[in-house]
mmCIF file of C-alpha atoms in Angstrom:
data_model
loop_
_atom_site.group_PDB
_atom_site.id
_atom_site.type_symbol
_atom_site.label_atom_id
_atom_site.label_comp_id
_atom_site.label_asym_id
_atom_site.label_seq_id
_atom_site.Cartn_x
_atom_site.Cartn_y
_atom_site.Cartn_z
ATOM 1 C CA MET A 1 86.713 135.153 27.651
ATOM 2 C CA GLN A 2 84.890 134.233 24.071
ATOM 3 C CA TYR A 3 81.905 132.148 24.299
ATOM 4 C CA LYS A 4 83.373 128.844 22.826
ATOM 5 C CA GLU A 5 86.286 129.009 26.152
ATOM 6 C CA GLN A 6 83.311 129.718 28.490
ATOM 7 C CA ILE A 7 81.634 126.839 27.498
ATOM 8 C CA MET A 8 84.717 124.675 27.347
ATOM 9 C CA VAL A 9 85.483 126.183 30.941
ATOM 10 C CA ASP A 10 82.024 124.965 31.676
ATOM 11 C CA GLU A 11 82.186 121.466 30.651
ATOM 12 C CA ILE A 12 86.012 121.015 32.146
ATOM 13 C CA ARG A 13 84.034 121.790 35.613
ATOM 14 C CA ARG A 14 81.831 118.780 34.817
ATOM 15 C CA ILE A 15 84.803 116.766 34.209
ATOM 16 C CA MET A 16 86.128 117.769 37.196
ATOM 17 C CA SER A 17 83.183 117.487 39.360
ATOM 18 C CA GLU A 18 82.933 113.564 37.726
ATOM 19 C CA ILE A 19 86.579 112.594 38.759
ATOM 20 C CA THR A 20 86.286 114.062 41.945
ATOM 21 C CA GLY A 21 82.811 114.080 43.220
ATOM 22 C CA ARG A 22 82.938 117.440 43.938
ATOM 23 C CA ASP A 23 80.834 120.467 42.621
ATOM 24 C CA PHE A 24 83.056 122.669 40.767
ATOM 25 C CA SER A 25 80.695 124.840 39.177
ATOM 26 C CA ASN A 26 81.860 128.117 41.607
ATOM 27 C CA ILE A 27 85.030 127.403 40.900
ATOM 28 C CA ASN A 28 87.084 130.255 39.804
ATOM 29 C CA GLU A 29 88.475 129.659 35.920
ATOM 30 C CA ASN A 30 91.799 132.078 37.113
ATOM 31 C CA ILE A 31 92.695 129.866 40.159
ATOM 32 C CA SER A 32 95.091 126.887 39.704
ATOM 33 C CA LEU A 33 93.756 123.458 40.231
ATOM 34 C CA PHE A 34 96.334 122.136 42.416
ATOM 35 C CA SER A 35 95.129 125.186 44.636
ATOM 36 C CA SER A 36 94.716 124.337 48.468
ATOM 37 C CA ALA A 37 91.435 126.443 48.504
ATOM 38 C CA ILE A 38 90.302 123.432 45.648
ATOM 39 C CA GLY A 39 92.241 120.366 47.095
ATOM 40 C CA THR A 40 92.340 118.511 43.979
ATOM 41 C CA LYS A 41 95.010 116.230 43.145
ATOM 42 C CA ALA A 42 97.792 115.406 40.655
ATOM 43 C CA ARG A 43 95.771 112.281 39.946
ATOM 44 C CA ASP A 44 92.788 114.275 39.452
ATOM 45 C CA ILE A 45 93.914 116.464 36.786
ATOM 46 C CA LEU A 46 95.636 113.393 35.189
ATOM 47 C CA CYS A 47 92.254 111.948 35.066
ATOM 48 C CA LEU A 48 91.685 115.438 33.345
ATOM 49 C CA PHE A 49 93.869 115.065 30.449
ATOM 50 C CA LEU A 50 93.047 111.777 30.010
ATOM 51 C CA GLU A 51 89.123 112.401 29.630
ATOM 52 C CA ILE A 52 90.143 115.484 27.611
ATOM 53 C CA GLU A 53 92.192 113.612 25.149
ATOM 54 C CA LYS A 54 89.319 110.784 24.993
ATOM 55 C CA ARG A 55 86.458 113.618 24.071
ATOM 56 C CA TYR A 56 88.432 116.098 22.115
ATOM 57 C CA GLY A 57 91.372 113.981 20.580
ATOM 58 C CA VAL A 58 93.581 116.926 21.863
ATOM 59 C CA ILE A 59 96.534 115.927 23.936
ATOM 60 C CA ILE A 60 97.699 118.188 26.362
ATOM 61 C CA GLY A 61 101.839 118.835 25.833
ATOM 62 C CA ALA A 62 104.068 118.552 27.726
ATOM 63 C CA GLU A 63 105.600 122.229 27.786
ATOM 64 C CA LYS A 64 102.050 123.029 29.166
ATOM 65 C CA ILE A 65 102.157 120.690 31.599
ATOM 66 C CA ASN A 66 105.583 121.523 33.173
ATOM 67 C CA ASN A 67 104.196 125.266 33.351
ATOM 68 C CA PRO A 68 102.555 125.520 36.701
ATOM 69 C CA ASN A 69 100.768 128.786 35.435
ATOM 70 C CA PHE A 70 98.770 126.453 33.111
ATOM 71 C CA PHE A 71 96.533 124.669 35.734
ATOM 72 C CA THR A 72 93.508 126.929 35.807
ATOM 73 C CA LEU A 73 90.280 125.808 33.923
ATOM 74 C CA LYS A 74 90.962 128.809 31.962
ATOM 75 C CA SER A 75 93.919 128.071 30.590
ATOM 76 C CA ILE A 76 92.737 124.443 29.575
ATOM 77 C CA ALA A 77 90.058 125.244 28.148
ATOM 78 C CA ILE A 78 91.697 128.096 25.996
ATOM 79 C CA GLU A 79 94.061 125.053 25.330
ATOM 80 C CA VAL A 80 91.755 122.627 24.273
ATOM 81 C CA GLU A 81 90.064 125.247 22.221
ATOM 82 C CA ASN A 82 92.730 126.178 20.281
ATOM 83 C CA GLU A 83 93.956 122.450 19.785
ATOM 84 C CA LYS A 84 90.576 121.526 18.157
ATOM 85 C CA LEU A 85 90.794 124.257 15.515
ATOM 86 C CA PHE A 86 94.240 123.382 14.788
ATOM 87 C CA ASN A 87 93.434 119.608 14.561
ATOM 88 C CA LEU A 88 90.699 120.711 12.160
ATOM 89 C CA LYS A 89 93.430 122.255 9.838
#
């Protein structure tokens, strides 16, 4: 994983910790946020996406949201970094 993506994964971990009140620092970046091992709810993910939009101006599109494989820390971080770069152009 690239350095910027790792920084974004860590930032998303912090945001999820703020939203849920649970420690996300050791959550594997490749596990679905909907995994029973993590225990997040759809509301938590919605709050995450709203916070990403607020902080970074990145809107997660429906084509991503409808993909069940999208909901990992890593895939969300990559999407945010890619959209941030795209928005700079």
